[in-house]
PDB file of C-alpha atoms in Angstrom:
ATOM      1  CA  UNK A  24       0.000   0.000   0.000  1.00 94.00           C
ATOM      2  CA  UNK A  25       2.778   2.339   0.862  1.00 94.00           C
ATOM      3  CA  UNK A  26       4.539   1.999  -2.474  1.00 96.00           C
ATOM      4  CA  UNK A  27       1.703   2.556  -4.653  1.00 96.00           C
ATOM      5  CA  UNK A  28       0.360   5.802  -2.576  1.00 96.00           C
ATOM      6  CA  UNK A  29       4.004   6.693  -3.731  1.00 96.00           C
ATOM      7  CA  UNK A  30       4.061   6.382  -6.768  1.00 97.00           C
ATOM      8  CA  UNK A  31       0.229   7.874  -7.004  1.00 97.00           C
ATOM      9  CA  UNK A  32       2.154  11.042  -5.130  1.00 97.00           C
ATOM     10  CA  UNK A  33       4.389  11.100  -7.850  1.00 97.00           C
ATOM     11  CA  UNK A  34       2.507  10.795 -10.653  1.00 97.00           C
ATOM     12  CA  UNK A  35       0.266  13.283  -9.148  1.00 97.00           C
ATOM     13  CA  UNK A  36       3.335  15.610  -8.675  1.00 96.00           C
ATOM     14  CA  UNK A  37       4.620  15.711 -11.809  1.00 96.00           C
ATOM     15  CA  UNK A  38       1.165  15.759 -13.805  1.00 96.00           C
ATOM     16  CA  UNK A  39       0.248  18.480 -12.308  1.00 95.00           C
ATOM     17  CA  UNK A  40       4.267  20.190 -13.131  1.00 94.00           C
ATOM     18  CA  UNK A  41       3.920  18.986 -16.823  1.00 94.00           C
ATOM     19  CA  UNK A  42       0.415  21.025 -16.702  1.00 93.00           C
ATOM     20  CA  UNK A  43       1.637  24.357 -15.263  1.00 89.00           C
ATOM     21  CA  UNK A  44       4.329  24.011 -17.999  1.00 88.00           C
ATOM     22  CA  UNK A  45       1.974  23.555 -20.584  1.00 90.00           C
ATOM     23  CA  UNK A  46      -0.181  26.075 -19.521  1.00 87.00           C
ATOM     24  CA  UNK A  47       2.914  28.749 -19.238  1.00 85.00           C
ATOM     25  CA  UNK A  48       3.870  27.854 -22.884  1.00 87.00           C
ATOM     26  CA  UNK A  49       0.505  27.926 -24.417  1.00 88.00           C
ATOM     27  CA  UNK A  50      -0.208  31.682 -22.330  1.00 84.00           C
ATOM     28  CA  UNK A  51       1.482  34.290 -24.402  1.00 78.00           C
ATOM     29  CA  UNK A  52       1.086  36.772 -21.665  1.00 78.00           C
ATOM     30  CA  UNK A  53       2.738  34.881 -18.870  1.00 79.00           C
ATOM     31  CA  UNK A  54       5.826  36.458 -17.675  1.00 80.00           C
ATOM     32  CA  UNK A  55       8.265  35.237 -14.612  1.00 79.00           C
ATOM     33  CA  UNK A  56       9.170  39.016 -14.094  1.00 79.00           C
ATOM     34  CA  UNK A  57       7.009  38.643 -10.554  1.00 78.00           C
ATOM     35  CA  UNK A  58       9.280  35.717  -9.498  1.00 79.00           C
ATOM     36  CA  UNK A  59      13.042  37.204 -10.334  1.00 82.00           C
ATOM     37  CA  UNK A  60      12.054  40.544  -9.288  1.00 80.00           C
ATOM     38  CA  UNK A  61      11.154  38.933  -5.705  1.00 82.00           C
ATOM     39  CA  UNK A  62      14.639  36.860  -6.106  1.00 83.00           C
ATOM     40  CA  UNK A  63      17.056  36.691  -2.684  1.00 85.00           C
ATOM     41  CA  UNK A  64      20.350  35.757  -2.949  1.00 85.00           C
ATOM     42  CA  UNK A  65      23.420  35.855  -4.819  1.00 87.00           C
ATOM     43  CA  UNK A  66      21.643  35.446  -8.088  1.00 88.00           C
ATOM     44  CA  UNK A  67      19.627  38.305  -7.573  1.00 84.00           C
ATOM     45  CA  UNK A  68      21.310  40.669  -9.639  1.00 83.00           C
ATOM     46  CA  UNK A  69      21.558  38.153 -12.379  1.00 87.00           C
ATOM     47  CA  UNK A  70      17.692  37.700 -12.245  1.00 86.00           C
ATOM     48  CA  UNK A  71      16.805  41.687 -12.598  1.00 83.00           C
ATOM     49  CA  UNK A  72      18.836  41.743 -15.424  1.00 84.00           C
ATOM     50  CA  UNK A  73      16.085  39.686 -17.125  1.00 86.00           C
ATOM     51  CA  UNK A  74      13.153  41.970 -16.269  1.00 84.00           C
ATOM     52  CA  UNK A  75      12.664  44.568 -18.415  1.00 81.00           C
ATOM     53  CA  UNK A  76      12.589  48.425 -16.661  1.00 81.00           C
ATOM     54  CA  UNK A  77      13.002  46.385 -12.936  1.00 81.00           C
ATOM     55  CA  UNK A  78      13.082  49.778 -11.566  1.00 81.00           C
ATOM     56  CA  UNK A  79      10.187  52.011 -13.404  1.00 79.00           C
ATOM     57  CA  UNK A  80      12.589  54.398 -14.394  1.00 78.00           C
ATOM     58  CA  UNK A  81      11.370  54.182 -17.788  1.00 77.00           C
ATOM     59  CA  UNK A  82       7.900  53.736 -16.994  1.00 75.00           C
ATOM     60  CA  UNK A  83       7.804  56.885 -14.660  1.00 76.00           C
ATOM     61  CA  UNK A  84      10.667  58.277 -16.729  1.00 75.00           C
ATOM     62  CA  UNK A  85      12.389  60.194 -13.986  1.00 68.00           C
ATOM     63  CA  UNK A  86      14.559  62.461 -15.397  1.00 68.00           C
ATOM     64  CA  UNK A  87      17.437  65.159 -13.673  1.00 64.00           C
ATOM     65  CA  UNK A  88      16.986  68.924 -14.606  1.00 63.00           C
ATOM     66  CA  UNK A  89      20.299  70.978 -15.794  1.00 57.00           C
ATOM     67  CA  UNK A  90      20.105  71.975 -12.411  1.00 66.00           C
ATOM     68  CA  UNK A  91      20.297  68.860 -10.865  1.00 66.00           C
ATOM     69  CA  UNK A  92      17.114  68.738  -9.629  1.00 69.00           C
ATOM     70  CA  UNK A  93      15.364  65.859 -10.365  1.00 69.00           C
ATOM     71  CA  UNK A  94      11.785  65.534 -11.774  1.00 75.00           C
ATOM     72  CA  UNK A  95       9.350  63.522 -13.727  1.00 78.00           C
ATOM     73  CA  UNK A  96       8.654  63.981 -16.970  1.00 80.00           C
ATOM     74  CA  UNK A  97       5.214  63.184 -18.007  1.00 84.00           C
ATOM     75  CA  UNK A  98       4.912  64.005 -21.630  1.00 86.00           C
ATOM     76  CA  UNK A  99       7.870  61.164 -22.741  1.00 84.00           C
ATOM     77  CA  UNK A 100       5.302  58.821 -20.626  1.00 85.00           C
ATOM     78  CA  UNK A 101       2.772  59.491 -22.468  1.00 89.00           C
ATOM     79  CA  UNK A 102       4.781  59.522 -25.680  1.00 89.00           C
ATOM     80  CA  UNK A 103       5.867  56.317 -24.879  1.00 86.00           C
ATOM     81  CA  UNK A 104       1.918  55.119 -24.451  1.00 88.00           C
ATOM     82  CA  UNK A 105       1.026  56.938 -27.643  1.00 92.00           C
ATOM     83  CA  UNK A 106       4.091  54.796 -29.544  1.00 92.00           C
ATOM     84  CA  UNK A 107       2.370  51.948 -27.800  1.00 90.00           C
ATOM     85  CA  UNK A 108      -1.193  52.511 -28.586  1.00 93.00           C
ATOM     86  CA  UNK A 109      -0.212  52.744 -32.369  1.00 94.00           C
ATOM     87  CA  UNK A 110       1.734  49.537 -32.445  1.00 93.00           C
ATOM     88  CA  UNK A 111      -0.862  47.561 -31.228  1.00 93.00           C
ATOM     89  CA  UNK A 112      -2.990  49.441 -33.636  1.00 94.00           C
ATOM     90  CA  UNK A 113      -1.079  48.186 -36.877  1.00 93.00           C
ATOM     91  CA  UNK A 114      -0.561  45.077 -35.166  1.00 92.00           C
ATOM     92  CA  UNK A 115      -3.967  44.072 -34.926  1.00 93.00           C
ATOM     93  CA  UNK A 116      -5.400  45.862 -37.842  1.00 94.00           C
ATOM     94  CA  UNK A 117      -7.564  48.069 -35.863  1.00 95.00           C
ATOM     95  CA  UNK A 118     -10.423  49.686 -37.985  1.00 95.00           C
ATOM     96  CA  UNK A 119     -11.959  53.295 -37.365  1.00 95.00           C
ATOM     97  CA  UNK A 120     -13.941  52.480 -34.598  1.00 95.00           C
ATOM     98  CA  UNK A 121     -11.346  50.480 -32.560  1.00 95.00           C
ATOM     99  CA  UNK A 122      -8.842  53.153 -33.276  1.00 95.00           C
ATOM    100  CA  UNK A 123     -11.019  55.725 -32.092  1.00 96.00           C
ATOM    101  CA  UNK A 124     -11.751  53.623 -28.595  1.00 95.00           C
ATOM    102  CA  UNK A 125      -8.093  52.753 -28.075  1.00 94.00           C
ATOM    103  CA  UNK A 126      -7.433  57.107 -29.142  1.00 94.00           C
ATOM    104  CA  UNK A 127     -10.316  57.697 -26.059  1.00 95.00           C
ATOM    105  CA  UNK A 128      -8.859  54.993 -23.851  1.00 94.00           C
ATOM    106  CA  UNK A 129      -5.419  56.195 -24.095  1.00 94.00           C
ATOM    107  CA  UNK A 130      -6.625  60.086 -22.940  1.00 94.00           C
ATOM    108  CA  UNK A 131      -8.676  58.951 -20.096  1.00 95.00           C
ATOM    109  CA  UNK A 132      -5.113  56.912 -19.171  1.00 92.00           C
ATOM    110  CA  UNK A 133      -3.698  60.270 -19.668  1.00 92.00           C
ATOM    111  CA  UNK A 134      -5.709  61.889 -17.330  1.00 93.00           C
ATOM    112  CA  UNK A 135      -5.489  59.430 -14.707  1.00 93.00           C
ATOM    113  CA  UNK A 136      -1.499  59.709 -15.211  1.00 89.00           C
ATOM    114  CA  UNK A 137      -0.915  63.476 -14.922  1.00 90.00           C
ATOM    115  CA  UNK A 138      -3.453  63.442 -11.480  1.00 93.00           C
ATOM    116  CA  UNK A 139      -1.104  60.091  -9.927  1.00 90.00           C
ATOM    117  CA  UNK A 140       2.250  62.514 -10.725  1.00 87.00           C
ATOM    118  CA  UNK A 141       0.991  65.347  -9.424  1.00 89.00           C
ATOM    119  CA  UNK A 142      -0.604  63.761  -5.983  1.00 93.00           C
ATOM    120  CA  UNK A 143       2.503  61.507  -5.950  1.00 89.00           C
ATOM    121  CA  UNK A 144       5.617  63.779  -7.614  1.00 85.00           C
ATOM    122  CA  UNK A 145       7.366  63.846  -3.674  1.00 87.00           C
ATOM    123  CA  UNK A 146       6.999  60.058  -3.129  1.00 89.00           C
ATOM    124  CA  UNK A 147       8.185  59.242  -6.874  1.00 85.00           C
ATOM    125  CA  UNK A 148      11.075  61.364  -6.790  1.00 84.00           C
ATOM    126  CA  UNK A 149      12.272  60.217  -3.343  1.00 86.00           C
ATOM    127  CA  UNK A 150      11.749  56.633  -4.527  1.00 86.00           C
ATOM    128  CA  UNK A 151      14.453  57.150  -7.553  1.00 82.00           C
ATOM    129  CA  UNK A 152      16.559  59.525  -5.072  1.00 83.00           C
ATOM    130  CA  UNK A 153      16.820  56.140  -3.225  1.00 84.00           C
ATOM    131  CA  UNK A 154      17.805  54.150  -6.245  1.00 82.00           C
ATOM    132  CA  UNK A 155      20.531  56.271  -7.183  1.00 82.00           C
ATOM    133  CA  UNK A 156      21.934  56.265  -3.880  1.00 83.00           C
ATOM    134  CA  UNK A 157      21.863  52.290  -3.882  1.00 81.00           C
ATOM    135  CA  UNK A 158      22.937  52.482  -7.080  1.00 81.00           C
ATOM    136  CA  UNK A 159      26.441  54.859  -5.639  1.00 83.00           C
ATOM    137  CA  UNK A 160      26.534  52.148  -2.379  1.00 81.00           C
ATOM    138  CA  UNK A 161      26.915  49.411  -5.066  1.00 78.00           C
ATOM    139  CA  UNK A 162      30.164  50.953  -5.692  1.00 82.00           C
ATOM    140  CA  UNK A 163      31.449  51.852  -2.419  1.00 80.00           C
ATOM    141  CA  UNK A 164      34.020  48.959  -1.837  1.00 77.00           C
ATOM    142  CA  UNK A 165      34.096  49.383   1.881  1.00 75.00           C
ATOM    143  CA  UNK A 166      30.362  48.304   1.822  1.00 72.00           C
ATOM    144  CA  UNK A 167      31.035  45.120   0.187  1.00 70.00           C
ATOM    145  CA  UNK A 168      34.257  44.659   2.254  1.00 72.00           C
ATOM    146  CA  UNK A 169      32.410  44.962   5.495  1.00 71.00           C
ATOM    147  CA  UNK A 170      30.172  41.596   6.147  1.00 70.00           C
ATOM    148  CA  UNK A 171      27.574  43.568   8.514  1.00 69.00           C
ATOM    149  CA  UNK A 172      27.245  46.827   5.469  1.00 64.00           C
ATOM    150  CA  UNK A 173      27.099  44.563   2.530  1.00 63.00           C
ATOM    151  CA  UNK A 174      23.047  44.394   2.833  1.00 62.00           C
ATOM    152  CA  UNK A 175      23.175  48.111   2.970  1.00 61.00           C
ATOM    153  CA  UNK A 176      24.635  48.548  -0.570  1.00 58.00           C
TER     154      UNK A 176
END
């Protein structure tokens, strides 16, 4: 009895891993960016590398002023959307109608991004302020030389 509940436990286990494989290839949308952006470890860094914009900077495209103060720029955001919208446009052959929907979805978008910069600007700017201070510990060799500062950098 105890031999065949385990090899029912193991066909069970990898039935249902052959499944979640199949389903991931057959789903053109599913992306492990959740899983390597959550990544501990040494591999860590090697995991970000593979997720596209793991930061937002180009998302929220936070940008420095010639005076060095930093702000967001909300017009290449919604540049970058517009680019987007039209893509998806010739890639799907949209007709009048759907372009007009998509052109009316993408200013309502618009609006909802300028009010989240404005009621947010402070937050968003400290957020990358952090960033490119983690990005200058990164290179401070007396944090990686120092076991107890290393998780600091």
């Amino acid at each position: 009895m105890a031999i065949v509940s385990l090899v029912a436990l193991r066909l069970g286990i990898g039935w249902h891993f052959y499944r979640e494989g199949a389903d991931k290839i057959r789903d053109p949308s599913w992306t492990a960016a959740h899983f390597f952006t959550g990544s501990k470890g040494p591999l860590k860094p090697l995991f970000e590398m593979m997720v596209w914009d793991v930061d937002g900077k180009t998302r929220l495209n936070y940008a420095r002023t010639e005076g060095g103060r930093p702000t967001i720029d909300l017009q290449q955001t919604i540049t970058l959307w517009d680019q987007y919208r039209a893509r998806v446009e010739d890639h799907y052959g949209f007709d009048a109608g759907q372009k007009k929907q998509a052109d009316q979805c993408l200013e309502r978008w618009e609006e909802q991004l300028a009010w989240f910069f404005d009621a947010n600007r402070d937050k968003i700017i400290e957020y990358f302020q952090g960033l490119d201070r983690r990005t200058a510990n990164r290179q401070k060799p007396a944090l990686h030389d120092v076991t107890s500062l290393r998780g600091q950098a």
